[in-house]
Amino acid sequence: MSKGRILVVDDDDACRFGVREFLEAHGFEVVEADSGRAAERAFRARRPDVAIVDYRLPDLDAIELLGRLKKVDAGVAVVILTAHGTIELAVRAIKDGAEHFLTKPLELPALLVILERVLEQQWAKRRQAAGSRRDAREAVDPFTGTSRAIRALASDAEKVLASDSPILIQGETGAGKGVLARWLHNHGRRAQEAFVDVNCAALGRELLDSELFGHEKGAFTGAVTSKAGLLEVADRGTLFLDEIGDMPMEVQPKLLKVLEEQRFRRVGEVRDRQVDVRLIAATHQDLSSLVRERRFRSDLYFRISTLPLHVPPLRERVEDIQVLAAQALERLAGELGRRPLALAEDACAALQEYSWPGNIRELRNVLERAVLLARGDVLTRHDLRFELAAAEAEPAAERSLTLAELERRHITRVLADEDGHVERAARRLGLPRSSLYEKLKRYDLARP
Amino acid sequence: MTWRDRKPRLLVVDDEEAILLAVHDYFSHRGFDVSCARDPAEADRHLDQQAYDGVIADLRLSGSDGLEGLQIIARVRARSPVTRTIIVTAYGSLEAEREARRHGVDAFLHKPVPLAEIARVVTSLMDPSLSSES
């Protein structure tokens, strides 16, 4: 990952070459242009963060070029160079939106200081624009507990931090895949950059397409202005694609191209743009079976599956439940401005007996409800209302079931709750409707 | 080399079905005749039936800590000295690579590796103008 992409515009080859050598040695990526028109072309194709423009160009003057570049991308910073540094010129350049004005012969260390400051401001702005939910979730430690399953995840996660390859997080709904993705971003090399979070299941094909890749004005009905895609917002940072198993087949090749060539196109655009993102993908589905069923592209799977992380379901880490519950209670107390409630022994036992199909998210929900309803300072078993009502009645029996049987029972219950409405049941179960139909067939559950 | 008169034949060995499919799809679309095997025994059956121009094997099969990929390379070598062999692995220790070279492997690639890169290696190994044994 480079420190920044810099466009150097000067018709003097020696000067351009000198600046290039110097900037590359300091970790920047350099794009060159020897005329105003070449600069415009390079600018559209490569989207530099900063343009360093010589005042005298063979075809345009720097002020005119400045205007054209800002029209393409208002966020670009422009540094103007001139051999005849007059005050009037400097004032005009700054008025027209140039960030800095430097005189030739260029003092390279001064240029370096300016570039670093400009880039820092730019990245601060971009992080804000990402508006990614830097909420309380950020502080959550995804590896709370001492169970073998969670310690194994912690050690696997440490190992992938150094790499820049895509990461695939698999795990059940509510098990903490998003929290882990956020942790990976915050502890990786791109921590200072944007973290952009997109749920592929929540958007239809067209919306996902234009949200992710952006679109040009007039690309489709309603596209009255050009819009940058989230990929551009995530440039140099991390793109978190949740529920990647639900990404439509038509969108998958475009994502593959981003991963293989670091290129993409906005919808309705004819030229490629460059982008540098680290992908973290997550899914609760078994992606390899989607590949076998030809519902997920095998080449994309090949590309994203080399660094797999498996988030264990809560029932495989029963010994962590107590500390997770205590943590959640403390958090809830903070939000409500109260003292944290204690957990009675029988309540703790009940939490450990329950099967937690909704995992940590469900644990939080159950505790939140309990805290709101509880009257004393201690939560007892009586205060807990589980989402699987039947689990309370026969927890021990429930725990001896196979996973398949548990799934069958849960589906039956949810379906009954929803009066046999498959679409609503699928939504509640966090499944695509087609998967629920398959399960109904597999478990021989007749649809009412 | 005879493979110029027909489609080049490729045997791919990996215990993960989705990965097999990925390599199968990629090379089939590019004019290869691709066979797949999930374990050394299945690979053996394929090798008994016909000669291959290239074999791509994962180093570790069936989730074990062993290096079954090397067994496969050794068996390929015993049958045909001209078959090109490639190991692709996520567990590429230096010893493993040395061991693979000792077994006569032609290329040792580390995951993550793009499919296009595997294809580049396969084709350059199979091209007779680049191969000393043809």
mmCIF file with all atom_site columns, C-alpha atoms in Angstrom, chain A residues 87-220:
data_model
loop_
_atom_site.group_PDB
_atom_site.id
_atom_site.type_symbol
_atom_site.label_atom_id
_atom_site.label_alt_id
_atom_site.label_comp_id
_atom_site.label_asym_id
_atom_site.label_entity_id
_atom_site.label_seq_id
_atom_site.pdbx_PDB_ins_code
_atom_site.Cartn_x
_atom_site.Cartn_y
_atom_site.Cartn_z
_atom_site.occupancy
_atom_site.B_iso_or_equiv
_atom_site.pdbx_formal_charge
_atom_site.auth_seq_id
_atom_site.auth_comp_id
_atom_site.auth_asym_id
_atom_site.auth_atom_id
_atom_site.pdbx_PDB_model_num
ATOM 1   C CA . ILE A 1 87  ? 2.507   37.352  -5.010  1.00 0.00 ? 87  ILE A CA 1
ATOM 2   C CA . GLU A 1 88  ? -0.332  38.043  -7.458  1.00 0.00 ? 88  GLU A CA 1
ATOM 3   C CA . LEU A 1 89  ? 0.081   34.655  -9.060  1.00 0.00 ? 89  LEU A CA 1
ATOM 4   C CA . ALA A 1 90  ? 0.115   32.919  -5.717  1.00 0.00 ? 90  ALA A CA 1
ATOM 5   C CA . VAL A 1 91  ? -3.017  34.746  -4.580  1.00 0.00 ? 91  VAL A CA 1
ATOM 6   C CA . ARG A 1 92  ? -4.853  33.848  -7.759  1.00 0.00 ? 92  ARG A CA 1
ATOM 7   C CA . ALA A 1 93  ? -3.868  30.180  -7.529  1.00 0.00 ? 93  ALA A CA 1
ATOM 8   C CA . ILE A 1 94  ? -4.953  29.883  -3.915  1.00 0.00 ? 94  ILE A CA 1
ATOM 9   C CA . LYS A 1 95  ? -8.204  31.722  -4.665  1.00 0.00 ? 95  LYS A CA 1
ATOM 10  C CA . ASP A 1 96  ? -8.939  29.255  -7.426  1.00 0.00 ? 96  ASP A CA 1
ATOM 11  C CA . GLY A 1 97  ? -8.566  26.394  -5.030  1.00 0.00 ? 97  GLY A CA 1
ATOM 12  C CA . ALA A 1 98  ? -4.904  25.402  -5.103  1.00 0.00 ? 98  ALA A CA 1
ATOM 13  C CA . GLU A 1 99  ? -3.800  24.075  -1.743  1.00 0.00 ? 99  GLU A CA 1
ATOM 14  C CA . HIS A 1 100 ? -0.208  25.303  -2.030  1.00 0.00 ? 100 HIS A CA 1
ATOM 15  C CA . PHE A 1 101 ? 2.100   27.349  -4.120  1.00 0.00 ? 101 PHE A CA 1
ATOM 16  C CA . LEU A 1 102 ? 5.834   26.546  -4.323  1.00 0.00 ? 102 LEU A CA 1
ATOM 17  C CA . THR A 1 103 ? 8.636   28.210  -6.195  1.00 0.00 ? 103 THR A CA 1
ATOM 18  C CA . LYS A 1 104 ? 11.275  26.559  -8.320  1.00 0.00 ? 104 LYS A CA 1
ATOM 19  C CA . PRO A 1 105 ? 13.962  25.384  -7.824  1.00 0.00 ? 105 PRO A CA 1
ATOM 20  C CA . LEU A 1 106 ? 11.919  23.075  -5.743  1.00 0.00 ? 106 LEU A CA 1
ATOM 21  C CA . GLU A 1 107 ? 12.970  22.242  -2.208  1.00 0.00 ? 107 GLU A CA 1
ATOM 22  C CA . LEU A 1 108 ? 12.025  18.611  -2.009  1.00 0.00 ? 108 LEU A CA 1
ATOM 23  C CA . PRO A 1 109 ? 11.913  18.325  1.807   1.00 0.00 ? 109 PRO A CA 1
ATOM 24  C CA . ALA A 1 110 ? 9.431   21.207  1.885   1.00 0.00 ? 110 ALA A CA 1
ATOM 25  C CA . LEU A 1 111 ? 7.319   19.437  -0.737  1.00 0.00 ? 111 LEU A CA 1
ATOM 26  C CA . LEU A 1 112 ? 7.347   16.301  1.403   1.00 0.00 ? 112 LEU A CA 1
ATOM 27  C CA . VAL A 1 113 ? 6.065   18.168  4.474   1.00 0.00 ? 113 VAL A CA 1
ATOM 28  C CA . ILE A 1 114 ? 3.296   19.765  2.422   1.00 0.00 ? 114 ILE A CA 1
ATOM 29  C CA . LEU A 1 115 ? 2.245   16.473  0.844   1.00 0.00 ? 115 LEU A CA 1
ATOM 30  C CA . GLU A 1 116 ? 2.062   14.730  4.167   1.00 0.00 ? 116 GLU A CA 1
ATOM 31  C CA . ARG A 1 117 ? -0.028  17.469  5.692   1.00 0.00 ? 117 ARG A CA 1
ATOM 32  C CA . VAL A 1 118 ? -2.384  17.627  2.723   1.00 0.00 ? 118 VAL A CA 1
ATOM 33  C CA . LEU A 1 119 ? -2.848  13.852  2.661   1.00 0.00 ? 119 LEU A CA 1
ATOM 34  C CA . GLU A 1 120 ? -3.509  13.751  6.355   1.00 0.00 ? 120 GLU A CA 1
ATOM 35  C CA . GLN A 1 121 ? -6.294  16.331  6.017   1.00 0.00 ? 121 GLN A CA 1
ATOM 36  C CA . GLN A 1 122 ? -7.718  14.485  3.043   1.00 0.00 ? 122 GLN A CA 1
ATOM 37  C CA . TRP A 1 123 ? -7.791  11.158  4.803   1.00 0.00 ? 123 TRP A CA 1
ATOM 38  C CA . ALA A 1 124 ? -9.428  12.687  7.851   1.00 0.00 ? 124 ALA A CA 1
ATOM 39  C CA . LYS A 1 125 ? -12.164 13.973  5.556   1.00 0.00 ? 125 LYS A CA 1
ATOM 40  C CA . ARG A 1 126 ? -12.549 10.629  3.832   1.00 0.00 ? 126 ARG A CA 1
ATOM 41  C CA . ARG A 1 127 ? -12.863 8.817   7.136   1.00 0.00 ? 127 ARG A CA 1
ATOM 42  C CA . GLN A 1 128 ? -15.679 11.147  8.074   1.00 0.00 ? 128 GLN A CA 1
ATOM 43  C CA . ALA A 1 129 ? -17.349 10.613  4.726   1.00 0.00 ? 129 ALA A CA 1
ATOM 44  C CA . ALA A 1 130 ? -17.197 6.884   5.241   1.00 0.00 ? 130 ALA A CA 1
ATOM 45  C CA . GLY A 1 131 ? -19.412 7.659   8.201   1.00 0.00 ? 131 GLY A CA 1
ATOM 46  C CA . SER A 1 132 ? -18.923 4.048   9.091   1.00 0.00 ? 132 SER A CA 1
ATOM 47  C CA . ARG A 1 133 ? -20.618 3.287   12.323  1.00 0.00 ? 133 ARG A CA 1
ATOM 48  C CA . ARG A 1 134 ? -17.802 3.939   14.725  1.00 0.00 ? 134 ARG A CA 1
ATOM 49  C CA . ASP A 1 135 ? -20.146 3.056   17.515  1.00 0.00 ? 135 ASP A CA 1
ATOM 50  C CA . ALA A 1 136 ? -19.631 1.216   20.729  1.00 0.00 ? 136 ALA A CA 1
ATOM 51  C CA . ARG A 1 137 ? -19.148 -1.980  18.742  1.00 0.00 ? 137 ARG A CA 1
ATOM 52  C CA . GLU A 1 138 ? -15.678 -0.804  17.871  1.00 0.00 ? 138 GLU A CA 1
ATOM 53  C CA . ALA A 1 139 ? -14.486 -1.302  21.390  1.00 0.00 ? 139 ALA A CA 1
ATOM 54  C CA . VAL A 1 140 ? -15.864 -4.816  21.722  1.00 0.00 ? 140 VAL A CA 1
ATOM 55  C CA . ASP A 1 141 ? -13.225 -7.499  22.036  1.00 0.00 ? 141 ASP A CA 1
ATOM 56  C CA . PRO A 1 142 ? -14.156 -10.384 19.737  1.00 0.00 ? 142 PRO A CA 1
ATOM 57  C CA . PHE A 1 143 ? -12.070 -12.855 21.745  1.00 0.00 ? 143 PHE A CA 1
ATOM 58  C CA . THR A 1 144 ? -13.607 -12.575 25.224  1.00 0.00 ? 144 THR A CA 1
ATOM 59  C CA . GLY A 1 145 ? -13.311 -15.831 27.120  1.00 0.00 ? 145 GLY A CA 1
ATOM 60  C CA . THR A 1 146 ? -10.976 -18.737 27.639  1.00 0.00 ? 146 THR A CA 1
ATOM 61  C CA . SER A 1 147 ? -12.617 -21.539 25.646  1.00 0.00 ? 147 SER A CA 1
ATOM 62  C CA . ARG A 1 148 ? -10.450 -23.431 23.226  1.00 0.00 ? 148 ARG A CA 1
ATOM 63  C CA . ALA A 1 149 ? -12.638 -22.400 20.303  1.00 0.00 ? 149 ALA A CA 1
ATOM 64  C CA . ILE A 1 150 ? -12.249 -18.673 20.966  1.00 0.00 ? 150 ILE A CA 1
ATOM 65  C CA . ARG A 1 151 ? -8.522  -18.904 21.757  1.00 0.00 ? 151 ARG A CA 1
ATOM 66  C CA . ALA A 1 152 ? -8.020  -20.737 18.447  1.00 0.00 ? 152 ALA A CA 1
ATOM 67  C CA . LEU A 1 153 ? -9.852  -17.940 16.640  1.00 0.00 ? 153 LEU A CA 1
ATOM 68  C CA . ALA A 1 154 ? -7.723  -15.301 18.398  1.00 0.00 ? 154 ALA A CA 1
ATOM 69  C CA . SER A 1 155 ? -4.534  -17.015 17.305  1.00 0.00 ? 155 SER A CA 1
ATOM 70  C CA . ASP A 1 156 ? -5.742  -17.479 13.705  1.00 0.00 ? 156 ASP A CA 1
ATOM 71  C CA . ALA A 1 157 ? -6.807  -13.837 13.555  1.00 0.00 ? 157 ALA A CA 1
ATOM 72  C CA . GLU A 1 158 ? -3.380  -12.641 14.758  1.00 0.00 ? 158 GLU A CA 1
ATOM 73  C CA . LYS A 1 159 ? -1.786  -14.604 11.944  1.00 0.00 ? 159 LYS A CA 1
ATOM 74  C CA . VAL A 1 160 ? -3.779  -12.999 9.141   1.00 0.00 ? 160 VAL A CA 1
ATOM 75  C CA . LEU A 1 161 ? -3.146  -9.413  10.298  1.00 0.00 ? 161 LEU A CA 1
ATOM 76  C CA . ALA A 1 162 ? 0.196   -9.150  8.522   1.00 0.00 ? 162 ALA A CA 1
ATOM 77  C CA . SER A 1 163 ? -1.171  -10.233 5.164   1.00 0.00 ? 163 SER A CA 1
ATOM 78  C CA . ASP A 1 164 ? -3.087  -8.043  2.734   1.00 0.00 ? 164 ASP A CA 1
ATOM 79  C CA . SER A 1 165 ? -5.042  -10.900 1.117   1.00 0.00 ? 165 SER A CA 1
ATOM 80  C CA . PRO A 1 166 ? -8.801  -11.249 1.392   1.00 0.00 ? 166 PRO A CA 1
ATOM 81  C CA . ILE A 1 167 ? -10.163 -12.814 4.571   1.00 0.00 ? 167 ILE A CA 1
ATOM 82  C CA . LEU A 1 168 ? -13.247 -15.014 4.720   1.00 0.00 ? 168 LEU A CA 1
ATOM 83  C CA . ILE A 1 169 ? -15.085 -15.070 8.054   1.00 0.00 ? 169 ILE A CA 1
ATOM 84  C CA . GLN A 1 170 ? -17.564 -17.891 8.468   1.00 0.00 ? 170 GLN A CA 1
ATOM 85  C CA . GLY A 1 171 ? -19.878 -18.354 11.388  1.00 0.00 ? 171 GLY A CA 1
ATOM 86  C CA . GLU A 1 172 ? -23.496 -18.419 12.429  1.00 0.00 ? 172 GLU A CA 1
ATOM 87  C CA . THR A 1 173 ? -25.804 -15.438 12.625  1.00 0.00 ? 173 THR A CA 1
ATOM 88  C CA . GLY A 1 174 ? -25.069 -13.304 15.674  1.00 0.00 ? 174 GLY A CA 1
ATOM 89  C CA . ALA A 1 175 ? -21.776 -15.037 16.466  1.00 0.00 ? 175 ALA A CA 1
ATOM 90  C CA . GLY A 1 176 ? -19.754 -11.840 16.055  1.00 0.00 ? 176 GLY A CA 1
ATOM 91  C CA . LYS A 1 177 ? -18.455 -11.837 12.474  1.00 0.00 ? 177 LYS A CA 1
ATOM 92  C CA . GLY A 1 178 ? -18.899 -8.082  12.126  1.00 0.00 ? 178 GLY A CA 1
ATOM 93  C CA . VAL A 1 179 ? -17.138 -7.409  15.411  1.00 0.00 ? 179 VAL A CA 1
ATOM 94  C CA . LEU A 1 180 ? -14.228 -9.566  14.254  1.00 0.00 ? 180 LEU A CA 1
ATOM 95  C CA . ALA A 1 181 ? -14.047 -7.766  10.892  1.00 0.00 ? 181 ALA A CA 1
ATOM 96  C CA . ARG A 1 182 ? -13.874 -4.448  12.687  1.00 0.00 ? 182 ARG A CA 1
ATOM 97  C CA . TRP A 1 183 ? -11.151 -5.768  14.991  1.00 0.00 ? 183 TRP A CA 1
ATOM 98  C CA . LEU A 1 184 ? -9.103  -6.995  12.026  1.00 0.00 ? 184 LEU A CA 1
ATOM 99  C CA . HIS A 1 185 ? -9.358  -3.567  10.431  1.00 0.00 ? 185 HIS A CA 1
ATOM 100 C CA . ASN A 1 186 ? -8.456  -1.695  13.622  1.00 0.00 ? 186 ASN A CA 1
ATOM 101 C CA . HIS A 1 187 ? -5.414  -3.868  14.242  1.00 0.00 ? 187 HIS A CA 1
ATOM 102 C CA . GLY A 1 188 ? -4.190  -4.123  10.673  1.00 0.00 ? 188 GLY A CA 1
ATOM 103 C CA . ARG A 1 189 ? -2.025  -1.906  8.531   1.00 0.00 ? 189 ARG A CA 1
ATOM 104 C CA . ARG A 1 190 ? -5.019  -0.015  7.208   1.00 0.00 ? 190 ARG A CA 1
ATOM 105 C CA . ALA A 1 191 ? -6.351  0.993   10.636  1.00 0.00 ? 191 ALA A CA 1
ATOM 106 C CA . GLN A 1 192 ? -6.055  4.708   9.864   1.00 0.00 ? 192 GLN A CA 1
ATOM 107 C CA . GLU A 1 193 ? -8.135  4.368   6.707   1.00 0.00 ? 193 GLU A CA 1
ATOM 108 C CA . ALA A 1 194 ? -11.835 3.873   6.096   1.00 0.00 ? 194 ALA A CA 1
ATOM 109 C CA . PHE A 1 195 ? -13.729 0.772   7.138   1.00 0.00 ? 195 PHE A CA 1
ATOM 110 C CA . VAL A 1 196 ? -16.722 0.403   4.863   1.00 0.00 ? 196 VAL A CA 1
ATOM 111 C CA . ASP A 1 197 ? -19.409 -2.050  5.799   1.00 0.00 ? 197 ASP A CA 1
ATOM 112 C CA . VAL A 1 198 ? -21.839 -3.376  3.165   1.00 0.00 ? 198 VAL A CA 1
ATOM 113 C CA . ASN A 1 199 ? -24.487 -6.028  3.711   1.00 0.00 ? 199 ASN A CA 1
ATOM 114 C CA . CYS A 1 200 ? -24.959 -7.886  0.413   1.00 0.00 ? 200 CYS A CA 1
ATOM 115 C CA . ALA A 1 201 ? -28.210 -9.486  1.576   1.00 0.00 ? 201 ALA A CA 1
ATOM 116 C CA . ALA A 1 202 ? -29.842 -6.154  2.337   1.00 0.00 ? 202 ALA A CA 1
ATOM 117 C CA . LEU A 1 203 ? -29.567 -4.718  -1.184  1.00 0.00 ? 203 LEU A CA 1
ATOM 118 C CA . GLY A 1 204 ? -30.966 -5.951  -4.476  1.00 0.00 ? 204 GLY A CA 1
ATOM 119 C CA . ARG A 1 205 ? -28.687 -6.507  -7.449  1.00 0.00 ? 205 ARG A CA 1
ATOM 120 C CA . GLU A 1 206 ? -29.001 -3.055  -8.996  1.00 0.00 ? 206 GLU A CA 1
ATOM 121 C CA . LEU A 1 207 ? -28.727 -1.206  -5.738  1.00 0.00 ? 207 LEU A CA 1
ATOM 122 C CA . LEU A 1 208 ? -25.731 -3.258  -4.633  1.00 0.00 ? 208 LEU A CA 1
ATOM 123 C CA . ASP A 1 209 ? -24.107 -2.600  -7.989  1.00 0.00 ? 209 ASP A CA 1
ATOM 124 C CA . SER A 1 210 ? -24.473 1.148   -7.814  1.00 0.00 ? 210 SER A CA 1
ATOM 125 C CA . GLU A 1 211 ? -23.761 1.383   -4.078  1.00 0.00 ? 211 GLU A CA 1
ATOM 126 C CA . LEU A 1 212 ? -20.555 -0.614  -4.433  1.00 0.00 ? 212 LEU A CA 1
ATOM 127 C CA . PHE A 1 213 ? -19.230 0.653   -7.743  1.00 0.00 ? 213 PHE A CA 1
ATOM 128 C CA . GLY A 1 214 ? -20.955 4.025   -8.017  1.00 0.00 ? 214 GLY A CA 1
ATOM 129 C CA . HIS A 1 215 ? -22.583 5.277   -11.178 1.00 0.00 ? 215 HIS A CA 1
ATOM 130 C CA . GLU A 1 216 ? -22.258 7.955   -13.805 1.00 0.00 ? 216 GLU A CA 1
ATOM 131 C CA . LYS A 1 217 ? -24.887 10.559  -14.462 1.00 0.00 ? 217 LYS A CA 1
ATOM 132 C CA . GLY A 1 218 ? -27.587 9.062   -16.698 1.00 0.00 ? 218 GLY A CA 1
ATOM 133 C CA . ALA A 1 219 ? -26.442 5.464   -16.219 1.00 0.00 ? 219 ALA A CA 1
ATOM 134 C CA . PHE A 1 220 ? -30.025 4.506   -15.408 1.00 0.00 ? 220 PHE A CA 1
#
